[in-house]
Amino acid sequence: MSTAAQAQFLTGGLKAGVGSSSVSVHDVTSNPAEYANKESVTSYHAGAFARVNILGFFIQPEAIFTQTGGRLESNPNTSITNRVSDIKFNRLDVPIMAGISIANLVRIQAGPVASNLLSARQEGQSIKSFMSGSDWGYQAGIGLDIQRLTVDVRYERINRNYSDPSLQSNYDLANEQILLSLGLKLF
C-alpha cells in the first residue's frame, strides 16, 4: 500500500476547542423548584484522535480532556431564597464517532461517548462522591477537512445521577454542550 493510500486510510492528530456548556436538573426528589433555570458557561477541551477511512465511511475514536459545567438558578417564583449555583466538571471523554465523508472534505458524524468523571465541584465544594463516576452520552455533528486541518461542530449530551443521602437529595443532571474544535492531522 502506498504512503498516499495509507494516509487516506488512517489519519490521526491533536485537537482542541471551546464550547457552550449548560447543566439541567431532572427528577429531583427533595425539592423540584430548587434548580429551575439554567445558564450556559464556556467549556474547554483538548485531546487526540485517530480516524480510519474506508470507502467514504469512517470511524474516529478520540481521547479528550474536557472542562465543562453550567450555572443553575433556583426558581424565583417559589418560597426558596433565589440563589445561583455554579457547577464544574473535569472529565476524560472517549467519543467513538462514525459517519460518512463527502469528497474527503465534509464529514457527517455521530456516536457514543464514554465519560469518566475526574472531578466535580458545586460552589467550590467537591460533589464527585455524590455522582456516578462513569456514564455514557452521545455526540453528533459535522466536520470539515482542509488538508491537515480539521474543524468540527458537535452537540453533546451526557447524563449523570447525583445522590446525597445525608440531604435526602437525588436527581438526574444533564450536561449539554455545543463544541467547536480545531485539529491538526499529524499523520
PDB file of C-alpha atoms in Angstrom:
ATOM      1  CA  MET A   1       0.000   0.000   0.000  1.00  0.00           C
ATOM      2  CA  SER A   2       1.414   3.389  -0.946  1.00  0.00           C
ATOM      3  CA  THR A   3       2.010   6.164   1.555  1.00  0.00           C
ATOM      4  CA  ALA A   4      -0.784   8.271  -0.016  1.00  0.00           C
ATOM      5  CA  ALA A   5      -3.230   5.373   0.268  1.00  0.00           C
ATOM      6  CA  GLN A   6      -2.228   4.786   3.902  1.00  0.00           C
ATOM      7  CA  ALA A   7      -2.709   8.499   4.647  1.00  0.00           C
ATOM      8  CA  GLN A   8      -6.264   8.284   3.333  1.00  0.00           C
ATOM      9  CA  PHE A   9      -6.953   5.021   5.184  1.00  0.00           C
ATOM     10  CA  LEU A  10      -5.560   6.082   8.596  1.00  0.00           C
ATOM     11  CA  THR A  11      -5.160   9.623   9.946  1.00  0.00           C
ATOM     12  CA  GLY A  12      -4.636  10.943  13.430  1.00  0.00           C
ATOM     13  CA  GLY A  13      -3.704  14.049  15.299  1.00  0.00           C
ATOM     14  CA  LEU A  14      -4.418  16.535  18.049  1.00  0.00           C
ATOM     15  CA  LYS A  15      -7.464  18.721  18.616  1.00  0.00           C
ATOM     16  CA  ALA A  16      -8.649  21.427  20.994  1.00  0.00           C
ATOM     17  CA  GLY A  17     -11.552  23.804  21.245  1.00  0.00           C
ATOM     18  CA  VAL A  18     -14.193  25.697  23.154  1.00  0.00           C
ATOM     19  CA  GLY A  19     -17.854  25.203  23.740  1.00  0.00           C
ATOM     20  CA  SER A  20     -21.009  26.497  25.292  1.00  0.00           C
ATOM     21  CA  SER A  21     -21.984  24.221  28.173  1.00  0.00           C
ATOM     22  CA  SER A  22     -25.045  24.013  30.405  1.00  0.00           C
ATOM     23  CA  VAL A  23     -26.431  21.684  33.047  1.00  0.00           C
ATOM     24  CA  SER A  24     -30.059  20.941  33.757  1.00  0.00           C
ATOM     25  CA  VAL A  25     -31.621  19.006  36.597  1.00  0.00           C
ATOM     26  CA  HIS A  26     -34.452  16.465  36.220  1.00  0.00           C
ATOM     27  CA  ASP A  27     -36.367  14.109  38.508  1.00  0.00           C
ATOM     28  CA  VAL A  28     -35.495  15.957  41.717  1.00  0.00           C
ATOM     29  CA  THR A  29     -36.691  14.053  44.799  1.00  0.00           C
ATOM     30  CA  SER A  30     -36.001  16.643  47.523  1.00  0.00           C
ATOM     31  CA  ASN A  31     -37.201  19.982  46.089  1.00  0.00           C
ATOM     32  CA  PRO A  32     -38.240  20.201  42.408  1.00  0.00           C
ATOM     33  CA  ALA A  33     -38.043  24.034  42.327  1.00  0.00           C
ATOM     34  CA  GLU A  34     -34.509  24.148  43.713  1.00  0.00           C
ATOM     35  CA  TYR A  35     -32.823  24.287  40.280  1.00  0.00           C
ATOM     36  CA  ALA A  36     -35.281  25.744  37.816  1.00  0.00           C
ATOM     37  CA  ASN A  37     -33.290  27.981  35.456  1.00  0.00           C
ATOM     38  CA  LYS A  38     -30.065  27.158  33.630  1.00  0.00           C
ATOM     39  CA  GLU A  39     -27.374  29.355  32.115  1.00  0.00           C
ATOM     40  CA  SER A  40     -24.523  28.414  29.777  1.00  0.00           C
ATOM     41  CA  VAL A  41     -20.825  28.810  30.550  1.00  0.00           C
ATOM     42  CA  THR A  42     -17.709  28.472  28.392  1.00  0.00           C
ATOM     43  CA  SER A  43     -16.173  24.993  28.246  1.00  0.00           C
ATOM     44  CA  TYR A  44     -12.771  23.798  27.017  1.00  0.00           C
ATOM     45  CA  HIS A  45     -11.439  20.528  25.630  1.00  0.00           C
ATOM     46  CA  ALA A  46      -8.200  19.072  24.229  1.00  0.00           C
ATOM     47  CA  GLY A  47      -7.023  15.644  23.172  1.00  0.00           C
ATOM     48  CA  ALA A  48      -6.125  13.276  20.363  1.00  0.00           C
ATOM     49  CA  PHE A  49      -7.971  11.436  17.606  1.00  0.00           C
ATOM     50  CA  ALA A  50      -7.400   8.632  15.099  1.00  0.00           C
ATOM     51  CA  ARG A  51      -9.577   8.114  12.029  1.00  0.00           C
ATOM     52  CA  VAL A  52      -9.965   5.005   9.871  1.00  0.00           C
ATOM     53  CA  ASN A  53     -11.449   5.800   6.427  1.00  0.00           C
ATOM     54  CA  ILE A  54     -12.989   3.065   4.269  1.00  0.00           C
ATOM     55  CA  LEU A  55     -14.927   3.779   1.048  1.00  0.00           C
ATOM     56  CA  GLY A  56     -16.359   7.111   2.181  1.00  0.00           C
ATOM     57  CA  PHE A  57     -17.181   5.900   5.708  1.00  0.00           C
ATOM     58  CA  PHE A  58     -15.067   6.462   8.806  1.00  0.00           C
ATOM     59  CA  ILE A  59     -14.685   5.551  12.465  1.00  0.00           C
ATOM     60  CA  GLN A  60     -12.940   8.071  14.709  1.00  0.00           C
ATOM     61  CA  PRO A  61     -12.088   7.208  18.323  1.00  0.00           C
ATOM     62  CA  GLU A  62     -10.858  10.087  20.480  1.00  0.00           C
ATOM     63  CA  ALA A  63      -9.437  10.666  23.973  1.00  0.00           C
ATOM     64  CA  ILE A  64     -10.444  14.147  25.178  1.00  0.00           C
ATOM     65  CA  PHE A  65      -9.920  16.028  28.450  1.00  0.00           C
ATOM     66  CA  THR A  66     -12.992  18.233  28.942  1.00  0.00           C
ATOM     67  CA  GLN A  67     -13.617  21.045  31.399  1.00  0.00           C
ATOM     68  CA  THR A  68     -17.343  21.791  31.392  1.00  0.00           C
ATOM     69  CA  GLY A  69     -20.238  22.784  33.625  1.00  0.00           C
ATOM     70  CA  GLY A  70     -23.044  25.261  33.937  1.00  0.00           C
ATOM     71  CA  ARG A  71     -24.884  27.690  36.151  1.00  0.00           C
ATOM     72  CA  LEU A  72     -28.191  26.891  37.826  1.00  0.00           C
ATOM     73  CA  GLU A  73     -30.575  29.357  39.433  1.00  0.00           C
ATOM     74  CA  SER A  74     -33.362  28.465  41.816  1.00  0.00           C
ATOM     75  CA  ASN A  75     -36.875  29.315  40.775  1.00  0.00           C
ATOM     76  CA  PRO A  76     -37.645  32.896  41.920  1.00  0.00           C
ATOM     77  CA  ASN A  77     -41.401  32.099  41.989  1.00  0.00           C
ATOM     78  CA  THR A  78     -41.078  29.740  44.976  1.00  0.00           C
ATOM     79  CA  SER A  79     -40.598  30.363  48.670  1.00  0.00           C
ATOM     80  CA  ILE A  80     -36.923  29.331  48.356  1.00  0.00           C
ATOM     81  CA  THR A  81     -34.418  32.159  48.535  1.00  0.00           C
ATOM     82  CA  ASN A  82     -33.229  32.816  44.980  1.00  0.00           C
ATOM     83  CA  ARG A  83     -29.671  31.523  44.586  1.00  0.00           C
ATOM     84  CA  VAL A  84     -27.204  30.839  41.786  1.00  0.00           C
ATOM     85  CA  SER A  85     -25.073  27.714  41.800  1.00  0.00           C
ATOM     86  CA  ASP A  86     -22.001  27.148  39.585  1.00  0.00           C
ATOM     87  CA  ILE A  87     -21.224  23.524  38.729  1.00  0.00           C
ATOM     88  CA  LYS A  88     -17.898  22.496  37.148  1.00  0.00           C
ATOM     89  CA  PHE A  89     -16.739  19.117  35.821  1.00  0.00           C
ATOM     90  CA  ASN A  90     -13.376  17.793  34.670  1.00  0.00           C
ATOM     91  CA  ARG A  91     -13.844  14.660  32.576  1.00  0.00           C
ATOM     92  CA  LEU A  92     -11.955  12.231  30.384  1.00  0.00           C
ATOM     93  CA  ASP A  93     -14.255  11.571  27.434  1.00  0.00           C
ATOM     94  CA  VAL A  94     -13.829   8.869  24.818  1.00  0.00           C
ATOM     95  CA  PRO A  95     -16.146   9.541  21.862  1.00  0.00           C
ATOM     96  CA  ILE A  96     -16.361   6.891  19.134  1.00  0.00           C
ATOM     97  CA  MET A  97     -17.608   8.801  16.117  1.00  0.00           C
ATOM     98  CA  ALA A  98     -18.812   7.103  12.936  1.00  0.00           C
ATOM     99  CA  GLY A  99     -20.009   8.736   9.783  1.00  0.00           C
ATOM    100  CA  ILE A 100     -19.661   9.485   6.126  1.00  0.00           C
ATOM    101  CA  SER A 101     -17.106  11.609   4.369  1.00  0.00           C
ATOM    102  CA  ILE A 102     -18.222  13.590   1.338  1.00  0.00           C
ATOM    103  CA  ALA A 103     -15.456  14.307  -1.207  1.00  0.00           C
ATOM    104  CA  ASN A 104     -12.812  13.944   1.555  1.00  0.00           C
ATOM    105  CA  LEU A 105     -13.914  17.402   2.673  1.00  0.00           C
ATOM    106  CA  VAL A 106     -17.143  17.293   4.705  1.00  0.00           C
ATOM    107  CA  ARG A 107     -17.897  14.751   7.457  1.00  0.00           C
ATOM    108  CA  ILE A 108     -21.299  13.954   8.953  1.00  0.00           C
ATOM    109  CA  GLN A 109     -20.830  12.083  12.229  1.00  0.00           C
ATOM    110  CA  ALA A 110     -22.462  10.723  15.374  1.00  0.00           C
ATOM    111  CA  GLY A 111     -21.599   8.272  18.098  1.00  0.00           C
ATOM    112  CA  PRO A 112     -21.492   7.314  21.756  1.00  0.00           C
ATOM    113  CA  VAL A 113     -19.273   8.968  24.374  1.00  0.00           C
ATOM    114  CA  ALA A 114     -17.868   7.111  27.381  1.00  0.00           C
ATOM    115  CA  SER A 115     -17.303   9.733  30.076  1.00  0.00           C
ATOM    116  CA  ASN A 116     -15.173   9.305  33.196  1.00  0.00           C
ATOM    117  CA  LEU A 117     -15.671  11.982  35.850  1.00  0.00           C
ATOM    118  CA  LEU A 118     -12.300  13.220  37.172  1.00  0.00           C
ATOM    119  CA  SER A 119     -13.687  15.975  39.432  1.00  0.00           C
ATOM    120  CA  ALA A 120     -16.982  17.734  40.119  1.00  0.00           C
ATOM    121  CA  ARG A 121     -17.468  20.933  42.090  1.00  0.00           C
ATOM    122  CA  GLN A 122     -20.516  22.940  43.089  1.00  0.00           C
ATOM    123  CA  GLU A 123     -19.790  26.384  44.543  1.00  0.00           C
ATOM    124  CA  GLY A 124     -16.179  25.327  45.172  1.00  0.00           C
ATOM    125  CA  GLN A 125     -17.103  22.175  47.133  1.00  0.00           C
ATOM    126  CA  SER A 126     -16.367  18.698  45.759  1.00  0.00           C
ATOM    127  CA  ILE A 127     -19.520  16.788  44.812  1.00  0.00           C
ATOM    128  CA  LYS A 128     -17.754  13.956  42.964  1.00  0.00           C
ATOM    129  CA  SER A 129     -18.538  11.393  45.693  1.00  0.00           C
ATOM    130  CA  PHE A 130     -22.279  12.052  45.151  1.00  0.00           C
ATOM    131  CA  MET A 131     -22.152  11.496  41.388  1.00  0.00           C
ATOM    132  CA  SER A 132     -21.823   8.469  39.165  1.00  0.00           C
ATOM    133  CA  GLY A 133     -18.170   8.230  38.109  1.00  0.00           C
ATOM    134  CA  SER A 134     -18.657   6.819  34.610  1.00  0.00           C
ATOM    135  CA  ASP A 135     -21.532   7.419  32.239  1.00  0.00           C
ATOM    136  CA  TRP A 136     -22.473   7.277  28.588  1.00  0.00           C
ATOM    137  CA  GLY A 137     -23.657  10.062  26.358  1.00  0.00           C
ATOM    138  CA  TYR A 138     -23.667  10.915  22.690  1.00  0.00           C
ATOM    139  CA  GLN A 139     -22.302  13.430  20.187  1.00  0.00           C
ATOM    140  CA  ALA A 140     -23.493  14.387  16.701  1.00  0.00           C
ATOM    141  CA  GLY A 141     -22.262  16.994  14.268  1.00  0.00           C
ATOM    142  CA  ILE A 142     -20.412  17.948  11.133  1.00  0.00           C
ATOM    143  CA  GLY A 143     -16.745  18.338  10.305  1.00  0.00           C
ATOM    144  CA  LEU A 144     -14.557  19.860   7.636  1.00  0.00           C
ATOM    145  CA  ASP A 145     -11.132  18.647   6.499  1.00  0.00           C
ATOM    146  CA  ILE A 146      -8.838  21.101   4.713  1.00  0.00           C
ATOM    147  CA  GLN A 147      -5.502  19.421   4.038  1.00  0.00           C
ATOM    148  CA  ARG A 148      -4.013  18.808   7.530  1.00  0.00           C
ATOM    149  CA  LEU A 149      -6.599  20.930   9.402  1.00  0.00           C
ATOM    150  CA  THR A 150      -9.890  19.640  10.804  1.00  0.00           C
ATOM    151  CA  VAL A 151     -12.811  21.691  12.102  1.00  0.00           C
ATOM    152  CA  ASP A 152     -15.726  20.121  13.961  1.00  0.00           C
ATOM    153  CA  VAL A 153     -19.016  21.449  15.332  1.00  0.00           C
ATOM    154  CA  ARG A 154     -20.865  18.983  17.569  1.00  0.00           C
ATOM    155  CA  TYR A 155     -23.708  18.710  20.032  1.00  0.00           C
ATOM    156  CA  GLU A 156     -23.045  16.568  23.130  1.00  0.00           C
ATOM    157  CA  ARG A 157     -25.247  15.320  25.962  1.00  0.00           C
ATOM    158  CA  ILE A 158     -24.100  13.275  28.961  1.00  0.00           C
ATOM    159  CA  ASN A 159     -26.409  12.354  31.864  1.00  0.00           C
ATOM    160  CA  ARG A 160     -25.263  11.711  35.437  1.00  0.00           C
ATOM    161  CA  ASN A 161     -27.051  10.818  38.636  1.00  0.00           C
ATOM    162  CA  TYR A 162     -26.499  12.875  41.805  1.00  0.00           C
ATOM    163  CA  SER A 163     -27.343  11.256  45.136  1.00  0.00           C
ATOM    164  CA  ASP A 164     -26.631  12.734  48.584  1.00  0.00           C
ATOM    165  CA  PRO A 165     -28.235  10.512  51.258  1.00  0.00           C
ATOM    166  CA  SER A 166     -27.377  12.923  54.105  1.00  0.00           C
ATOM    167  CA  LEU A 167     -29.526  15.645  52.494  1.00  0.00           C
ATOM    168  CA  GLN A 168     -32.048  13.169  51.055  1.00  0.00           C
ATOM    169  CA  SER A 169     -31.312  14.714  47.680  1.00  0.00           C
ATOM    170  CA  ASN A 170     -31.345  12.795  44.420  1.00  0.00           C
ATOM    171  CA  TYR A 171     -31.614  13.999  40.823  1.00  0.00           C
ATOM    172  CA  ASP A 172     -30.500  13.423  37.257  1.00  0.00           C
ATOM    173  CA  LEU A 173     -28.127  16.009  35.861  1.00  0.00           C
ATOM    174  CA  ALA A 174     -27.792  16.520  32.090  1.00  0.00           C
ATOM    175  CA  ASN A 175     -24.630  18.216  30.809  1.00  0.00           C
ATOM    176  CA  GLU A 176     -25.152  19.577  27.282  1.00  0.00           C
ATOM    177  CA  GLN A 177     -22.555  21.267  25.083  1.00  0.00           C
ATOM    178  CA  ILE A 178     -22.127  22.798  21.666  1.00  0.00           C
ATOM    179  CA  LEU A 179     -18.465  22.106  20.812  1.00  0.00           C
ATOM    180  CA  LEU A 180     -16.196  23.841  18.301  1.00  0.00           C
ATOM    181  CA  SER A 181     -12.875  22.033  17.713  1.00  0.00           C
ATOM    182  CA  LEU A 182      -9.824  22.730  15.608  1.00  0.00           C
ATOM    183  CA  GLY A 183      -7.496  19.816  14.892  1.00  0.00           C
ATOM    184  CA  LEU A 184      -4.182  19.138  13.198  1.00  0.00           C
ATOM    185  CA  LYS A 185      -3.543  15.830  11.422  1.00  0.00           C
ATOM    186  CA  LEU A 186      -0.090  14.560  12.347  1.00  0.00           C
ATOM    187  CA  PHE A 187      -0.221  11.505  10.059  1.00  0.00           C
TER     188      PHE A 187
END
